[in-house]
Amino acid sequence: KAAGWESSQLNREYFNAEIDTSASGTFKVRIASSGDEYEIPEDQSIANVLEEAGLFVPVSCCEGVCGSCMVPVVEGTPDHRDMYMTDEEHEQNDMITLCCSRSKSDLLVIDL
């Protein structure tokens, strides 16, 4: 990027991610199709809570680098902590990686 290349022209590959694990408080996630809500505590990921509730969440790396757990955001503001999406994609706030990202809003509605 510093040399003037656009994000769309760059190919990135990560073998170990440095995920921001700082606390951000609890928040709720609502599943748009069912209306079911889940509280996400500071010490658990969205993916973990949803899996524990019996929902299928496709995860692979659990570090925010592969994008397999990415789902659409219907409402709310994600706190992007992944390395998969570009800065431009983060700014759109229409997708979230469930394995590592959090929420800046009290409620995050996702399409799962």
PDB file of C-alpha atoms in Angstrom:
ATOM      1  CA  LYS A   1       0.000   0.000   0.000  1.00  0.00           C
ATOM      2  CA  ALA A   2       2.847   2.367   0.824  1.00  0.00           C
ATOM      3  CA  ALA A   3       4.154   1.881  -2.731  1.00  0.00           C
ATOM      4  CA  GLY A   4       0.797   2.923  -4.209  1.00  0.00           C
ATOM      5  CA  TRP A   5      -0.751  -0.487  -4.852  1.00  0.00           C
ATOM      6  CA  GLU A   6      -4.520  -0.775  -4.379  1.00  0.00           C
ATOM      7  CA  SER A   7      -5.828  -3.331  -1.859  1.00  0.00           C
ATOM      8  CA  SER A   8      -7.503  -5.221  -4.708  1.00  0.00           C
ATOM      9  CA  GLN A   9      -4.070  -5.741  -6.295  1.00  0.00           C
ATOM     10  CA  LEU A  10      -2.461  -7.208  -3.180  1.00  0.00           C
ATOM     11  CA  ASN A  11      -2.452 -10.844  -2.164  1.00  0.00           C
ATOM     12  CA  ARG A  12      -1.989 -11.519   1.530  1.00  0.00           C
ATOM     13  CA  GLU A  13      -1.236 -14.757   3.268  1.00  0.00           C
ATOM     14  CA  TYR A  14      -1.021 -15.221   7.025  1.00  0.00           C
ATOM     15  CA  PHE A  15       0.251 -18.225   8.909  1.00  0.00           C
ATOM     16  CA  ASN A  16      -0.238 -16.886  12.410  1.00  0.00           C
ATOM     17  CA  ALA A  17      -2.617 -14.087  13.264  1.00  0.00           C
ATOM     18  CA  GLU A  18      -2.234 -11.556  16.014  1.00  0.00           C
ATOM     19  CA  ILE A  19      -5.841 -11.176  17.088  1.00  0.00           C
ATOM     20  CA  ASP A  20      -6.897  -8.289  19.281  1.00  0.00           C
ATOM     21  CA  THR A  21      -8.282 -10.066  22.339  1.00  0.00           C
ATOM     22  CA  SER A  22      -8.782  -6.984  24.492  1.00  0.00           C
ATOM     23  CA  ALA A  23     -12.063  -6.901  26.357  1.00  0.00           C
ATOM     24  CA  SER A  24     -14.882  -4.979  24.793  1.00  0.00           C
ATOM     25  CA  GLY A  25     -17.753  -5.796  27.112  1.00  0.00           C
ATOM     26  CA  THR A  26     -20.694  -8.065  26.534  1.00  0.00           C
ATOM     27  CA  PHE A  27     -23.172  -7.627  23.711  1.00  0.00           C
ATOM     28  CA  LYS A  28     -26.030  -9.564  22.141  1.00  0.00           C
ATOM     29  CA  VAL A  29     -26.224 -11.268  18.776  1.00  0.00           C
ATOM     30  CA  ARG A  30     -29.607 -11.869  17.161  1.00  0.00           C
ATOM     31  CA  ILE A  31     -30.082 -14.373  14.358  1.00  0.00           C
ATOM     32  CA  ALA A  32     -32.159 -12.555  11.728  1.00  0.00           C
ATOM     33  CA  SER A  33     -34.035 -15.640  10.503  1.00  0.00           C
ATOM     34  CA  SER A  34     -35.176 -16.888  13.914  1.00  0.00           C
ATOM     35  CA  GLY A  35     -35.057 -13.842  16.166  1.00  0.00           C
ATOM     36  CA  ASP A  36     -33.100 -15.862  18.744  1.00  0.00           C
ATOM     37  CA  GLU A  37     -30.680 -13.758  20.801  1.00  0.00           C
ATOM     38  CA  TYR A  38     -27.442 -14.793  22.469  1.00  0.00           C
ATOM     39  CA  GLU A  39     -25.333 -12.882  24.955  1.00  0.00           C
ATOM     40  CA  ILE A  40     -21.661 -12.829  24.025  1.00  0.00           C
ATOM     41  CA  PRO A  41     -19.456 -12.481  27.117  1.00  0.00           C
ATOM     42  CA  GLU A  42     -16.054 -10.767  27.029  1.00  0.00           C
ATOM     43  CA  ASP A  43     -14.154 -14.038  27.197  1.00  0.00           C
ATOM     44  CA  GLN A  44     -15.915 -15.903  24.348  1.00  0.00           C
ATOM     45  CA  SER A  45     -16.209 -15.443  20.614  1.00  0.00           C
ATOM     46  CA  ILE A  46     -19.508 -15.164  18.774  1.00  0.00           C
ATOM     47  CA  ALA A  47     -18.704 -18.463  17.049  1.00  0.00           C
ATOM     48  CA  ASN A  48     -18.140 -20.265  20.358  1.00  0.00           C
ATOM     49  CA  VAL A  49     -21.386 -19.042  21.910  1.00  0.00           C
ATOM     50  CA  LEU A  50     -23.434 -19.932  18.822  1.00  0.00           C
ATOM     51  CA  GLU A  51     -21.825 -23.370  18.542  1.00  0.00           C
ATOM     52  CA  GLU A  52     -22.501 -24.054  22.232  1.00  0.00           C
ATOM     53  CA  ALA A  53     -26.152 -23.169  21.547  1.00  0.00           C
ATOM     54  CA  GLY A  54     -26.264 -25.839  18.836  1.00  0.00           C
ATOM     55  CA  LEU A  55     -25.968 -23.648  15.758  1.00  0.00           C
ATOM     56  CA  PHE A  56     -23.635 -24.585  12.925  1.00  0.00           C
ATOM     57  CA  VAL A  57     -20.918 -21.979  12.393  1.00  0.00           C
ATOM     58  CA  PRO A  58     -18.415 -22.822   9.649  1.00  0.00           C
ATOM     59  CA  VAL A  59     -15.001 -22.166  11.184  1.00  0.00           C
ATOM     60  CA  SER A  60     -11.560 -23.199  10.075  1.00  0.00           C
ATOM     61  CA  CYS A  61      -8.661 -21.096  11.325  1.00  0.00           C
ATOM     62  CA  CYS A  62     -10.331 -19.471  14.398  1.00  0.00           C
ATOM     63  CA  GLU A  63      -7.838 -16.612  13.955  1.00  0.00           C
ATOM     64  CA  GLY A  64      -9.621 -14.317  11.500  1.00  0.00           C
ATOM     65  CA  VAL A  65      -7.461 -15.087   8.495  1.00  0.00           C
ATOM     66  CA  CYS A  66      -9.458 -17.535   6.349  1.00  0.00           C
ATOM     67  CA  GLY A  67     -12.934 -15.984   6.076  1.00  0.00           C
ATOM     68  CA  SER A  68     -14.852 -19.257   6.397  1.00  0.00           C
ATOM     69  CA  CYS A  69     -16.928 -17.945   9.335  1.00  0.00           C
ATOM     70  CA  MET A  70     -17.849 -14.687   7.615  1.00  0.00           C
ATOM     71  CA  VAL A  71     -21.581 -13.865   7.620  1.00  0.00           C
ATOM     72  CA  PRO A  72     -23.673 -10.842   6.598  1.00  0.00           C
ATOM     73  CA  VAL A  73     -24.487  -8.144   9.157  1.00  0.00           C
ATOM     74  CA  VAL A  74     -28.120  -6.991   9.053  1.00  0.00           C
ATOM     75  CA  GLU A  75     -27.973  -4.442  11.862  1.00  0.00           C
ATOM     76  CA  GLY A  76     -25.382  -3.081  14.273  1.00  0.00           C
ATOM     77  CA  THR A  77     -21.736  -2.123  13.994  1.00  0.00           C
ATOM     78  CA  PRO A  78     -19.058  -4.827  13.965  1.00  0.00           C
ATOM     79  CA  ASP A  79     -15.757  -4.400  15.787  1.00  0.00           C
ATOM     80  CA  HIS A  80     -13.595  -5.969  13.079  1.00  0.00           C
ATOM     81  CA  ARG A  81     -10.641  -7.910  14.456  1.00  0.00           C
ATOM     82  CA  ASP A  82      -9.936 -10.114  11.475  1.00  0.00           C
ATOM     83  CA  MET A  83      -7.122  -9.921   8.965  1.00  0.00           C
ATOM     84  CA  TYR A  84      -9.146 -11.485   6.150  1.00  0.00           C
ATOM     85  CA  MET A  85     -11.142  -8.481   4.936  1.00  0.00           C
ATOM     86  CA  THR A  86      -9.579  -5.349   3.517  1.00  0.00           C
ATOM     87  CA  ASP A  87      -9.868  -1.951   5.197  1.00  0.00           C
ATOM     88  CA  GLU A  88     -12.437  -0.990   2.569  1.00  0.00           C
ATOM     89  CA  GLU A  89     -14.517  -4.082   3.356  1.00  0.00           C
ATOM     90  CA  HIS A  90     -14.319  -3.321   7.079  1.00  0.00           C
ATOM     91  CA  GLU A  91     -15.630   0.195   6.425  1.00  0.00           C
ATOM     92  CA  GLN A  92     -18.754  -1.233   4.739  1.00  0.00           C
ATOM     93  CA  ASN A  93     -19.731  -3.010   8.007  1.00  0.00           C
ATOM     94  CA  ASP A  94     -21.893  -5.486   6.095  1.00  0.00           C
ATOM     95  CA  MET A  95     -19.957  -8.669   6.942  1.00  0.00           C
ATOM     96  CA  ILE A  96     -18.340 -10.049  10.103  1.00  0.00           C
ATOM     97  CA  THR A  97     -15.981 -12.891  10.982  1.00  0.00           C
ATOM     98  CA  LEU A  98     -17.594 -14.737  13.881  1.00  0.00           C
ATOM     99  CA  CYS A  99     -14.405 -16.361  15.168  1.00  0.00           C
ATOM    100  CA  CYS A 100     -12.680 -13.202  16.370  1.00  0.00           C
ATOM    101  CA  SER A 101     -14.668 -10.016  15.730  1.00  0.00           C
ATOM    102  CA  ARG A 102     -16.891  -8.364  18.307  1.00  0.00           C
ATOM    103  CA  SER A 103     -19.560  -5.658  18.264  1.00  0.00           C
ATOM    104  CA  LYS A 104     -19.343  -1.920  18.856  1.00  0.00           C
ATOM    105  CA  SER A 105     -23.118  -1.800  19.325  1.00  0.00           C
ATOM    106  CA  ASP A 106     -25.120  -3.442  22.108  1.00  0.00           C
ATOM    107  CA  LEU A 107     -26.955  -5.603  19.547  1.00  0.00           C
ATOM    108  CA  LEU A 108     -25.608  -7.167  16.372  1.00  0.00           C
ATOM    109  CA  VAL A 109     -28.080  -8.812  14.006  1.00  0.00           C
ATOM    110  CA  ILE A 110     -26.534 -11.353  11.658  1.00  0.00           C
ATOM    111  CA  ASP A 111     -27.801 -13.474   8.781  1.00  0.00           C
ATOM    112  CA  LEU A 112     -26.847 -17.017   9.707  1.00  0.00           C
TER     113      LEU A 112
END
